[in-house]
Coordinates of C-alpha atoms in Angstrom, one line a residue:
Chain A
X1 CA 7.7 101.1 61.0
X2 CA 3.9 102.4 62.0
X3 CA 3.5 98.5 63.8
X4 CA 6.7 99.6 66.1
X5 CA 5.1 103.5 66.9
X6 CA 1.9 102.2 67.5
X7 CA 3.5 99.3 69.8
X8 CA 5.4 102.0 71.8
X9 CA 1.9 104.1 72.2
X10 CA 0.6 101.0 73.0
X11 CA 2.9 100.8 75.6
X12 CA 2.9 104.5 77.0
X13 CA -1.0 103.8 77.6
X14 CA -0.5 100.5 79.6
X15 CA 1.8 102.6 81.9
X16 CA -0.2 105.6 82.4
X17 CA -3.3 103.0 82.9
X18 CA -1.2 100.8 85.9
X19 CA -0.2 104.2 86.9
X20 CA -3.5 105.4 87.8
X21 CA -4.7 102.3 89.2
X22 CA -1.6 102.4 91.5
X23 CA -2.2 105.8 92.5
X24 CA -6.0 104.5 93.1
X25 CA -5.7 101.6 94.9
X26 CA -2.7 102.8 96.8
X27 CA -5.3 104.8 99.1
X28 CA -7.7 102.6 99.1
X29 CA -5.8 99.2 99.9
X30 CA -4.1 101.1 103.2
X31 CA -5.5 101.7 106.4
X32 CA -8.2 104.6 106.2
X33 CA -9.5 107.1 103.6
X34 CA -9.4 110.3 102.5
X35 CA -11.5 111.7 104.9
X36 CA -9.8 110.0 108.2
X37 CA -6.5 111.3 107.0
X38 CA -7.6 114.3 106.7
X39 CA -9.6 115.0 109.9
X40 CA -6.8 112.4 111.5
X41 CA -6.9 108.8 112.3
X42 CA -9.7 109.1 115.2
X43 CA -11.9 111.2 113.3
X44 CA -15.4 110.6 114.3
X45 CA -19.2 111.9 113.8
X46 CA -21.2 114.2 111.7
X47 CA -18.0 116.1 110.1
X48 CA -16.9 112.6 109.0
X49 CA -20.0 111.7 108.0
X50 CA -20.4 114.8 106.0
X51 CA -16.7 114.4 104.3
X52 CA -17.6 110.8 103.4
X53 CA -20.7 111.8 101.8
X54 CA -19.0 114.6 99.8
X55 CA -16.6 112.7 98.7
X56 CA -18.8 109.6 97.9
X57 CA -17.2 107.4 100.1
X58 CA -20.0 104.9 100.3
X59 CA -19.8 103.9 96.8
X60 CA -17.8 100.9 95.7
X61 CA -14.6 101.3 95.3
X62 CA -14.8 100.1 91.5
X63 CA -17.3 102.8 91.2
X64 CA -15.6 105.6 92.4
X65 CA -12.3 104.7 90.6
X66 CA -14.4 105.0 87.3
X67 CA -15.6 108.6 88.3
X68 CA -12.7 109.4 88.7
X69 CA -11.0 108.0 86.0
X70 CA -13.5 109.6 83.5
X71 CA -13.0 112.9 85.5
X72 CA -9.7 113.0 84.7
X73 CA -10.1 112.0 81.1
X74 CA -12.2 114.8 80.7
X75 CA -9.9 116.7 82.0
X76 CA -11.0 117.7 85.5
X77 CA -8.6 116.3 88.2
X78 CA -11.3 116.7 91.2
X79 CA -11.5 119.2 94.4
X80 CA -8.9 120.2 97.0
X81 CA -9.9 119.3 100.4
X82 CA -8.0 121.7 102.5
X83 CA -8.3 124.8 99.6
X84 CA -11.9 123.6 98.8
X85 CA -11.0 124.7 95.4
X86 CA -10.7 122.7 91.9
X87 CA -7.4 120.9 91.6
X88 CA -7.0 122.6 87.7
X89 CA -7.0 126.1 89.3
X90 CA -4.6 125.1 91.6
X91 CA -2.3 123.3 89.7
X92 CA -1.8 125.5 86.4
X93 CA 0.4 127.9 87.7
X94 CA 2.2 126.2 89.2
X95 CA 3.0 123.2 86.4
X96 CA 4.1 126.8 84.3
X97 CA 6.6 127.7 86.9
X98 CA 7.9 124.0 87.0
X99 CA 8.0 123.8 83.4
X100 CA 9.9 127.0 83.2
X101 CA 12.4 125.4 86.1
X102 CA 12.8 122.6 84.4
X103 CA 13.2 123.4 80.6
X104 CA 15.8 126.3 82.3
X105 CA 17.8 123.7 83.5
X106 CA 17.2 121.5 80.6
X107 CA 18.6 124.8 78.1
X108 CA 21.3 125.2 80.0
X109 CA 22.0 121.6 81.4
X110 CA 21.9 119.4 78.0
X111 CA 24.6 121.4 75.9
X112 CA 27.2 121.9 78.2
X113 CA 26.8 118.0 79.1
X114 CA 27.3 116.9 75.7
X115 CA 30.1 119.6 75.5
X116 CA 31.9 118.0 78.6
X117 CA 31.4 114.8 77.8
X118 CA 32.9 115.0 74.7
X119 CA 35.9 117.1 75.9
X120 CA 36.0 114.0 78.8
X121 CA 36.0 110.8 76.0
X122 CA 38.3 112.6 73.8
X123 CA 41.1 113.6 76.7
X124 CA 40.2 110.1 78.2
X125 CA 42.2 109.4 81.9
X126 CA 43.7 112.7 81.5
X127 CA 43.8 115.6 83.7
X128 CA 40.6 116.9 82.3
X129 CA 38.8 113.9 82.1
X130 CA 39.3 113.3 85.9
X131 CA 38.0 116.5 86.3
X132 CA 35.3 116.3 84.5
X133 CA 34.0 112.6 85.6
X134 CA 35.6 112.7 89.3
X135 CA 33.1 116.3 89.2
X136 CA 29.8 114.4 87.6
X137 CA 30.2 111.8 90.5
X138 CA 30.2 114.5 93.1
X139 CA 27.3 115.9 91.5
X140 CA 25.5 112.6 91.0
X141 CA 26.1 110.8 94.5
X142 CA 25.9 114.2 96.8
X143 CA 22.1 114.4 98.2
X144 CA 20.3 117.9 95.3
X145 CA 19.3 119.4 99.0
X146 CA 23.0 119.5 100.0
X147 CA 24.2 120.9 96.6
X148 CA 21.6 123.5 96.7
X149 CA 22.6 124.7 100.5
X150 CA 26.5 124.5 99.3
X151 CA 25.3 126.8 96.1
X152 CA 23.2 129.4 98.6
X153 CA 26.1 129.6 100.8
X154 CA 28.6 130.7 98.3
X155 CA 26.3 132.5 95.6
X156 CA 23.9 134.4 98.5
X157 CA 25.6 134.2 101.7
X158 CA 29.1 134.8 100.6
X159 CA 28.7 136.6 97.5
X160 CA 25.2 138.2 97.6
X161 CA 24.0 137.6 94.0
X162 CA 21.1 135.8 94.4
X163 CA 18.4 135.2 96.7
X164 CA 18.2 132.2 98.6
X165 CA 14.2 131.7 98.7
X166 CA 12.2 132.9 96.4
X167 CA 9.6 135.3 97.8
X168 CA 7.3 135.5 94.8
X169 CA 3.8 134.8 94.5
X170 CA 3.0 131.5 92.3
X171 CA 1.0 133.6 89.8
X172 CA 3.4 136.1 89.0
X173 CA 4.3 136.7 85.5
X174 CA 7.2 134.4 84.3
X175 CA 9.7 137.5 84.3
X176 CA 9.5 138.4 88.2
X177 CA 10.3 134.8 88.4
X178 CA 13.8 136.4 87.2
X179 CA 16.8 136.7 89.9
X180 CA 14.8 133.6 91.9
X181 CA 15.0 131.3 89.9
X182 CA 18.7 131.2 89.5
X183 CA 19.9 129.3 92.0
X184 CA 17.2 126.4 91.5
X185 CA 17.8 126.5 87.8
X186 CA 21.9 125.7 88.2
X187 CA 21.3 123.2 91.1
X188 CA 18.7 120.9 88.8
X189 CA 21.2 121.5 85.8
X190 CA 24.1 120.4 87.9
X191 CA 22.5 117.1 89.0
X192 CA 20.9 116.6 85.5
X193 CA 24.6 117.0 83.8
X194 CA 25.8 114.6 85.6
X195 CA 23.8 111.5 84.4
X196 CA 24.1 112.9 80.7
X197 CA 27.5 113.6 80.5
X198 CA 28.6 110.4 82.2
X199 CA 26.6 108.5 79.2
X200 CA 28.2 111.1 76.5
X201 CA 31.3 110.2 77.8
X202 CA 31.2 106.3 77.4
X203 CA 28.8 106.4 74.1
X204 CA 31.8 108.9 72.6
X205 CA 34.7 106.5 74.0
X206 CA 33.5 103.8 72.3
X207 CA 32.4 105.8 68.7
X208 CA 35.7 107.1 68.4
X209 CA 37.6 103.6 68.8
X210 CA 35.2 102.4 65.9
X211 CA 36.0 101.5 62.2
X212 CA 33.9 104.7 60.3
X213 CA 35.9 107.1 62.6
X214 CA 39.1 104.9 62.4
X215 CA 38.4 105.2 58.4
X216 CA 37.5 109.1 58.5
X217 CA 40.6 109.5 60.5
X218 CA 43.0 107.9 57.5
X219 CA 41.2 109.9 54.8
X220 CA 42.5 112.9 56.0
X221 CA 38.9 114.5 57.5
X222 CA 39.4 117.1 59.5
X223 CA 39.8 115.9 63.3
X224 CA 37.1 118.5 64.5
X225 CA 34.7 117.6 61.6
X226 CA 34.9 114.0 62.5
X227 CA 34.0 114.7 66.4
X228 CA 30.9 116.7 65.4
X229 CA 29.7 115.8 62.1
X230 CA 30.8 111.6 62.5
X231 CA 31.4 110.4 65.8
X232 CA 28.6 112.7 67.8
X233 CA 25.3 112.3 66.0
X234 CA 26.1 108.0 66.9
X235 CA 26.8 109.1 70.1
X236 CA 24.1 110.9 70.7
X237 CA 21.5 107.7 70.3
X238 CA 22.3 105.9 73.3
X239 CA 22.0 109.5 75.0
X240 CA 18.5 110.2 74.0
X241 CA 17.1 107.3 76.4
X242 CA 19.3 108.6 79.2
X243 CA 17.9 112.2 79.1
X244 CA 14.4 110.7 79.2
X245 CA 15.8 108.7 82.1
X246 CA 17.3 111.9 83.8
X247 CA 13.7 114.0 82.8
X248 CA 11.7 111.3 85.3
X249 CA 14.8 111.3 88.1
X250 CA 14.6 115.1 87.8
X251 CA 10.7 115.4 88.5
X252 CA 11.8 113.9 91.7
X253 CA 14.7 115.9 92.2
X254 CA 12.3 118.9 91.4
X255 CA 10.0 118.4 94.7
X256 CA 13.0 118.6 96.8
X257 CA 14.9 121.5 94.8
X258 CA 11.2 123.4 95.0
X259 CA 11.6 122.9 98.8
X260 CA 14.6 123.7 99.1
X261 CA 14.6 127.1 97.4
X262 CA 10.4 127.7 98.5
X263 CA 9.9 127.7 94.4
X264 CA 6.3 128.2 93.8
X265 CA 6.1 124.9 91.4
X266 CA 4.1 121.6 91.5
X267 CA 6.7 120.1 94.2
X268 CA 6.1 122.9 96.4
X269 CA 2.7 122.2 96.3
X270 CA 2.6 118.2 96.5
X271 CA 4.5 118.6 99.9
X272 CA 2.2 121.2 101.2
X273 CA -0.7 118.5 100.2
X274 CA 1.0 116.0 102.1
X275 CA 1.7 118.1 105.2
X276 CA -2.3 118.6 104.6
X277 CA -3.0 115.2 104.2
X278 CA -5.0 116.8 101.0
X279 CA -5.0 113.2 99.4
X280 CA -6.7 114.2 96.3
X281 CA -4.3 117.0 95.5
X282 CA -1.6 114.6 96.3
X283 CA -3.1 112.2 93.7
X284 CA -3.7 114.8 91.1
X285 CA 0.0 115.6 91.1
X286 CA 1.0 112.6 91.1
X287 CA -0.5 111.6 88.0
X288 CA 0.1 114.5 86.4
X289 CA 4.2 114.2 86.8
X290 CA 3.9 110.5 85.8
X291 CA 2.3 111.5 83.1
X292 CA 5.0 113.8 82.1
X293 CA 7.7 111.4 82.4
X294 CA 5.6 108.8 80.2
X295 CA 5.4 111.3 77.6
X296 CA 9.1 111.9 77.8
X297 CA 10.1 108.9 77.4
X298 CA 7.8 108.2 74.5
X299 CA 9.2 110.9 72.8
X300 CA 12.3 109.9 73.6
X301 CA 11.5 106.1 72.0
X302 CA 9.8 107.6 69.3
X303 CA 12.8 109.6 68.4
X304 CA 15.6 107.3 68.7
X305 CA 13.2 105.2 66.4
X306 CA 13.4 108.1 64.3
X307 CA 17.2 108.8 64.1
X308 CA 18.4 105.1 64.1
X309 CA 17.6 103.1 61.4
X310 CA 18.8 99.9 62.7
X311 CA 16.3 99.7 65.2
X312 CA 13.4 99.8 62.7
X313 CA 15.0 96.8 61.1
X314 CA 15.7 94.5 64.2
X315 CA 11.6 92.9 64.1
Chain B
X1 CA 41.9 57.8 101.3
X2 CA 43.7 61.1 101.3
X3 CA 43.1 61.4 96.8
X4 CA 39.1 61.1 98.1
X5 CA 39.3 63.6 100.5
X6 CA 41.8 65.9 98.6
X7 CA 38.5 65.9 95.5
X8 CA 35.8 66.4 98.2
X9 CA 37.5 69.8 99.1
X10 CA 38.8 71.1 95.5
X11 CA 34.9 72.5 95.1
X12 CA 35.0 73.9 98.6
X13 CA 38.1 75.9 98.0
X14 CA 37.6 77.3 94.7
X15 CA 35.0 80.1 94.9
X16 CA 37.1 81.0 98.1
X17 CA 40.1 81.4 95.9
X18 CA 37.6 83.3 93.2
X19 CA 36.8 85.9 95.7
X20 CA 40.1 86.3 97.2
X21 CA 41.0 87.3 93.2
X22 CA 38.3 90.0 93.4
X23 CA 39.8 91.2 96.6
X24 CA 43.3 91.4 94.7
X25 CA 41.4 93.5 91.9
X26 CA 39.7 95.5 94.6
X27 CA 43.0 96.2 96.2
X28 CA 44.5 97.3 93.0
X29 CA 42.1 100.4 93.0
X30 CA 43.0 103.5 94.7
X31 CA 39.5 105.0 94.5
X32 CA 37.9 101.7 95.1
X33 CA 40.1 101.4 98.8
X34 CA 39.4 105.1 99.4
X35 CA 35.6 104.8 99.3
X36 CA 35.8 100.9 101.7
X37 CA 38.1 102.7 104.2
X38 CA 35.8 105.7 104.4
X39 CA 32.8 103.4 104.5
X40 CA 34.0 101.1 106.9
X41 CA 34.9 104.3 109.1
X42 CA 31.5 105.3 108.8
X43 CA 30.1 101.8 110.1
X44 CA 32.0 101.7 112.9
X45 CA 31.6 105.3 113.9
X46 CA 27.8 104.6 113.7
X47 CA 28.0 101.2 115.6
X48 CA 30.1 103.1 118.6
X49 CA 28.7 106.4 118.3
X50 CA 26.4 106.1 121.9
X51 CA 29.8 105.2 123.8
X52 CA 31.8 107.4 121.5
X53 CA 29.7 110.7 122.1
X54 CA 31.3 113.1 123.7
X55 CA 27.8 115.0 124.8
X56 CA 24.4 113.8 125.6
X57 CA 23.1 114.5 121.9
X58 CA 19.3 114.9 123.1
X59 CA 20.2 117.8 126.1
X60 CA 19.2 120.8 125.0
X61 CA 20.6 124.1 126.7
X62 CA 19.9 127.8 126.4
X63 CA 23.1 128.9 127.5
X64 CA 25.1 127.7 124.8
X65 CA 23.1 128.0 121.7
X66 CA 24.8 128.0 118.4
X67 CA 27.8 128.5 119.4
X68 CA 30.6 128.0 116.9
X69 CA 33.3 125.2 117.1
X70 CA 35.4 125.4 120.1
X71 CA 37.5 123.2 122.4
X72 CA 34.1 122.2 124.2
X73 CA 32.2 121.4 121.4
X74 CA 34.1 120.3 118.4
X75 CA 31.3 121.1 115.7
X76 CA 29.8 123.7 117.3
X77 CA 26.3 123.8 119.0
X78 CA 23.5 123.8 117.3
X79 CA 20.3 126.3 117.6
X80 CA 18.8 124.2 120.8
X81 CA 22.4 124.3 121.8
X82 CA 23.0 120.4 121.1
X83 CA 26.2 119.4 121.0
X84 CA 26.6 118.7 117.2
X85 CA 29.8 116.4 117.4
X86 CA 27.6 113.8 119.1
X87 CA 24.5 114.9 117.2
X88 CA 26.8 114.4 113.4
X89 CA 27.7 111.0 115.0
X90 CA 24.5 109.6 116.0
X91 CA 23.0 111.1 112.9
X92 CA 23.6 108.3 110.5
X93 CA 22.3 105.2 112.7
X94 CA 18.9 105.3 111.6
X95 CA 19.4 106.0 108.2
X96 CA 21.9 103.4 107.9
X97 CA 20.0 101.0 109.5
X98 CA 16.7 101.8 107.6
X99 CA 18.6 101.6 104.1
X100 CA 20.5 98.6 104.9
X101 CA 17.1 96.9 106.0
X102 CA 15.5 98.3 102.8
X103 CA 18.6 97.1 100.8
X104 CA 18.2 93.7 102.0
X105 CA 14.6 93.6 101.0
X106 CA 15.1 95.0 97.8
X107 CA 17.7 92.7 97.0
X108 CA 16.0 89.5 98.0
X109 CA 12.6 90.1 96.4
X110 CA 13.9 91.7 93.2
X111 CA 16.4 88.8 93.1
X112 CA 14.1 86.1 93.5
X113 CA 11.9 87.5 91.1
X114 CA 13.8 88.7 88.2
X115 CA 15.9 85.1 88.4
X116 CA 12.4 83.6 88.3
X117 CA 11.1 85.4 85.6
X118 CA 14.3 85.2 83.4
X119 CA 14.1 81.6 84.5
X120 CA 10.4 80.8 83.7
X121 CA 10.3 82.8 80.4
X122 CA 7.5 82.7 77.6
X123 CA 4.0 84.5 78.3
X124 CA 4.7 85.3 81.7
X125 CA 7.4 86.8 81.6
X126 CA 6.7 89.3 79.1
X127 CA 3.5 90.5 80.7
X128 CA 5.1 90.8 83.8
X129 CA 8.2 92.6 82.8
X130 CA 6.0 95.0 81.1
X131 CA 4.5 95.8 84.2
X132 CA 7.8 96.2 85.9
X133 CA 8.8 98.7 83.2
X134 CA 5.6 100.5 83.7
X135 CA 6.5 100.6 87.8
X136 CA 9.7 101.9 86.8
X137 CA 8.1 104.7 84.9
X138 CA 6.5 106.3 87.9
X139 CA 9.2 108.5 89.8
X140 CA 9.7 106.6 93.2
X141 CA 9.7 109.7 95.2
X142 CA 5.7 110.9 94.8
X143 CA 5.4 107.4 95.6
X144 CA 7.1 106.8 98.6
X145 CA 5.9 110.2 99.8
X146 CA 2.2 108.9 98.9
X147 CA 2.5 106.1 101.2
X148 CA 4.3 107.8 103.9
X149 CA 1.4 110.5 103.9
X150 CA -1.0 107.1 104.2
X151 CA 0.4 104.8 106.6
X152 CA 2.7 107.4 108.6
X153 CA 6.4 107.3 109.0
X154 CA 7.3 104.5 111.1
X155 CA 10.3 102.5 110.9
X156 CA 8.9 99.6 109.2
X157 CA 7.1 101.5 107.0
X158 CA 9.6 103.0 105.7
X159 CA 12.1 99.8 105.5
X160 CA 9.3 98.1 103.3
X161 CA 8.1 100.7 101.0
X162 CA 12.0 101.9 100.1
X163 CA 12.4 97.7 100.1
X164 CA 9.6 97.6 97.5
X165 CA 10.4 100.8 95.0
X166 CA 14.0 99.9 94.6
X167 CA 13.5 96.2 94.3
X168 CA 11.9 96.7 90.7
X169 CA 15.2 98.2 89.4
X170 CA 16.7 95.0 90.6
X171 CA 14.1 92.7 89.1
X172 CA 15.6 94.0 85.7
X173 CA 18.9 93.8 86.1
X174 CA 18.9 90.3 87.7
X175 CA 16.4 89.3 84.9
X176 CA 18.6 89.8 82.2
X177 CA 21.9 88.1 84.4
X178 CA 19.8 85.3 85.0
X179 CA 19.1 85.3 81.4
X180 CA 22.7 84.1 80.3
X181 CA 22.6 81.6 82.2
X182 CA 19.3 79.8 81.5
X183 CA 20.6 77.9 78.1
X184 CA 23.5 76.7 79.8
X185 CA 24.1 72.9 79.9
X186 CA 23.7 72.9 84.2
X187 CA 20.6 74.1 83.9
X188 CA 19.5 71.7 81.2
X189 CA 21.1 69.0 83.4
X190 CA 19.1 70.0 86.8
X191 CA 15.9 69.8 84.4
X192 CA 16.8 66.6 83.4
X193 CA 17.0 65.4 86.5
X194 CA 13.8 66.8 87.6
X195 CA 14.8 69.2 89.8
X196 CA 11.9 71.7 91.3
X197 CA 12.1 74.9 89.8
X198 CA 12.6 76.8 92.7
X199 CA 15.9 74.2 93.4
X200 CA 17.0 74.8 90.3
X201 CA 16.8 78.5 90.9
X202 CA 18.1 78.6 94.6
X203 CA 20.6 76.1 93.1
X204 CA 22.1 76.5 90.0
X205 CA 21.2 80.1 88.8
X206 CA 21.4 81.9 92.0
X207 CA 25.2 81.0 92.7
X208 CA 25.9 82.5 88.9
X209 CA 24.0 86.1 89.3
X210 CA 25.6 86.3 93.1
X211 CA 28.1 89.3 91.7
X212 CA 25.4 90.7 89.6
X213 CA 23.3 90.8 92.6
X214 CA 26.1 92.3 95.3
X215 CA 27.3 95.2 93.0
X216 CA 23.5 95.8 92.6
X217 CA 22.9 95.3 96.4
X218 CA 25.3 98.2 96.6
X219 CA 24.5 100.1 93.9
X220 CA 20.8 100.5 95.2
X221 CA 22.0 101.4 98.8
X222 CA 23.6 104.6 98.3
X223 CA 20.5 105.3 96.0
X224 CA 17.9 104.6 99.1
X225 CA 20.5 106.6 101.0
X226 CA 20.1 109.4 99.3
X227 CA 15.9 108.8 99.1
X228 CA 16.0 108.2 102.7
X229 CA 18.1 111.0 103.3
X230 CA 15.7 113.1 100.7
X231 CA 12.8 112.3 102.8
X232 CA 14.3 113.2 106.1
X233 CA 15.0 116.5 104.9
X234 CA 11.7 117.0 103.8
X235 CA 10.1 115.8 107.5
X236 CA 9.0 112.4 106.4
X237 CA 11.8 110.1 107.4
X238 CA 13.2 109.8 110.8
X239 CA 10.9 111.8 113.6
X240 CA 12.9 114.9 115.6
X241 CA 14.0 113.9 118.6
X242 CA 15.9 111.3 116.8
X243 CA 18.9 112.6 115.3
X244 CA 19.6 112.9 111.5
X245 CA 21.5 114.0 108.9
X246 CA 18.7 114.8 106.8
X247 CA 16.5 116.3 109.3
X248 CA 19.3 118.3 111.0
X249 CA 20.3 120.2 107.7
X250 CA 16.4 120.9 107.6
X251 CA 16.4 122.0 110.8
X252 CA 19.5 124.4 110.4
X253 CA 19.2 125.7 107.0
X254 CA 17.2 128.9 108.2
X255 CA 20.2 129.7 110.2
X256 CA 22.8 129.2 107.8
X257 CA 24.1 133.3 107.5
X258 CA 24.7 132.6 111.1
X259 CA 25.7 129.0 111.9
X260 CA 27.0 127.5 108.3
X261 CA 28.5 124.7 110.7
X262 CA 25.3 123.3 112.0
X263 CA 24.6 122.4 108.0
X264 CA 27.6 121.9 106.9
X265 CA 29.2 119.0 109.4
X266 CA 25.7 116.7 108.8
X267 CA 26.1 117.6 105.0
X268 CA 30.0 116.5 105.5
X269 CA 29.1 113.2 106.5
X270 CA 26.1 112.5 104.7
X271 CA 28.0 113.0 101.5
X272 CA 31.4 111.0 102.4
X273 CA 28.8 107.8 103.2
X274 CA 26.9 107.9 99.8
X275 CA 30.2 108.8 97.7
X276 CA 32.5 106.2 99.6
X277 CA 29.3 103.4 99.0
X278 CA 29.5 104.5 95.3
X279 CA 33.4 104.6 95.0
X280 CA 32.9 101.0 97.1
X281 CA 30.2 99.8 94.4
X282 CA 32.1 101.3 91.3
X283 CA 35.5 99.5 92.3
X284 CA 34.0 96.3 93.3
X285 CA 32.0 95.8 89.7
X286 CA 35.1 96.3 88.1
X287 CA 37.1 94.0 90.0
X288 CA 34.4 91.3 89.7
X289 CA 34.5 92.0 86.1
X290 CA 31.0 94.0 85.4
X291 CA 30.8 97.2 83.4
X292 CA 28.7 98.9 85.7
X293 CA 29.7 102.3 83.5
X294 CA 27.1 101.8 81.0
X295 CA 24.2 101.0 83.2
X296 CA 21.9 103.8 82.9
X297 CA 21.1 104.4 86.7

């Protein structure tokens, strides 16, 4: 058991290291450097020299990677080119906003997805299932920015319930986000639900056909008791990994949804950093998001180890 | 003499009848046929758009800004007075070309590496799969954006980066499919004949994983289209004068309350294309006998 946990931890660390190397080496391998990207492809003269000196670009790449790495380990993500401020200060409140958004979406989305998935599985191939499964395909395949736009068209323009864009500053208290956060949260939850729902449905169908559920039925256990206490816990095991995968995917999706609603999260900051060609900031955000993803995956791995004894005995 | 020619012909007709079987399975799936028809319609439209478009799709006209759909302009006009029907017809061309090339690239390199890893096995396979898992753990959009921020958004950059990132998942799937065939007798026979590794991979393994590869290609294509249009929407895909659905939606979003048609038509075109690819891929997987429903992404 301990060996398995250590294995997963080692794998997570390895992934993080790969991410760091990749984030750093992409900027090294591709033409140009941080300064030419920022100042323009054919920048030259004193400005370029100053920028390069300030960034230690005259030092070998390995040395800079080591410096950057130790900085990251000590909790300092470097300084932004455009804003000339420590990246930590820029990122902190926006991370909080994105966390609120994603957490809200998860709190609405995950239970609802599990509920709908179970219903779809129990009513397999009946109208309810066709409706739910069909709807989930739509939610999954239509680009988030289209879903978001349709929701804006309905809820902001026709019904005028929620604002279409966020106008709150990034460092406003969480309570002020409230009316603005609703639409991005719903969009995010919709897309997330589709993936989880499909997994719950297929896992639930398998479990309901299994011997122990049949046995419980024959013994006369009430139907909903079988569903909730016998079948659902087993169906949740494969679902945990999908939830983690969805979170990863959600991070990519959140960037777009934040941009659509002008939500002051980490995604909008990243897009702005790319427009500004502020590479240190882009690198830092890419690293943060990848780290969150790796941690989510680790959590999913460990919790499925904890919940599923079969995984512990295979090796 | 005739008997010999018959014998030589049997292995040639066999795969053809297999695909005929797949096709007849596919024809029995209503959602698959709807998907395929819409997909073919989209492809034909994209191919013929320059000749079919009723107006010049780049012509700006200050006197007819944001007109509602009418007899002259079936889909209305945008904020620069350009005909939206023509632009919607043209808007998929770049996206379809880039993602088709990207998918081809992804499936080729992913398939080759996946088959080789599955075949070689051992420590090389174990370690490289760790790297693949690590690469899969990276949110793709961030890295696409990072690369594009550095290199710029030329067509070939987009094809290469999309092809590379989407190939990583292909490696995993194809390796899994290959593992099933590596211990079989025909591979062993080829090994004892002294065939080279490349020959075994291409001649013995490839025909067997082709099914999985085909379905994978269709799935990747749908996801890549989603990714590409998202990039375009963010302003990192197609460069402005070229019409593109993602870009058109981004441009017209600000005016959605006064001119919803400028957003609705490109959104409809993009969504129907992606959904049709997905439906086709799902039906194809079922027709071939692969279960895609349980695959994670």
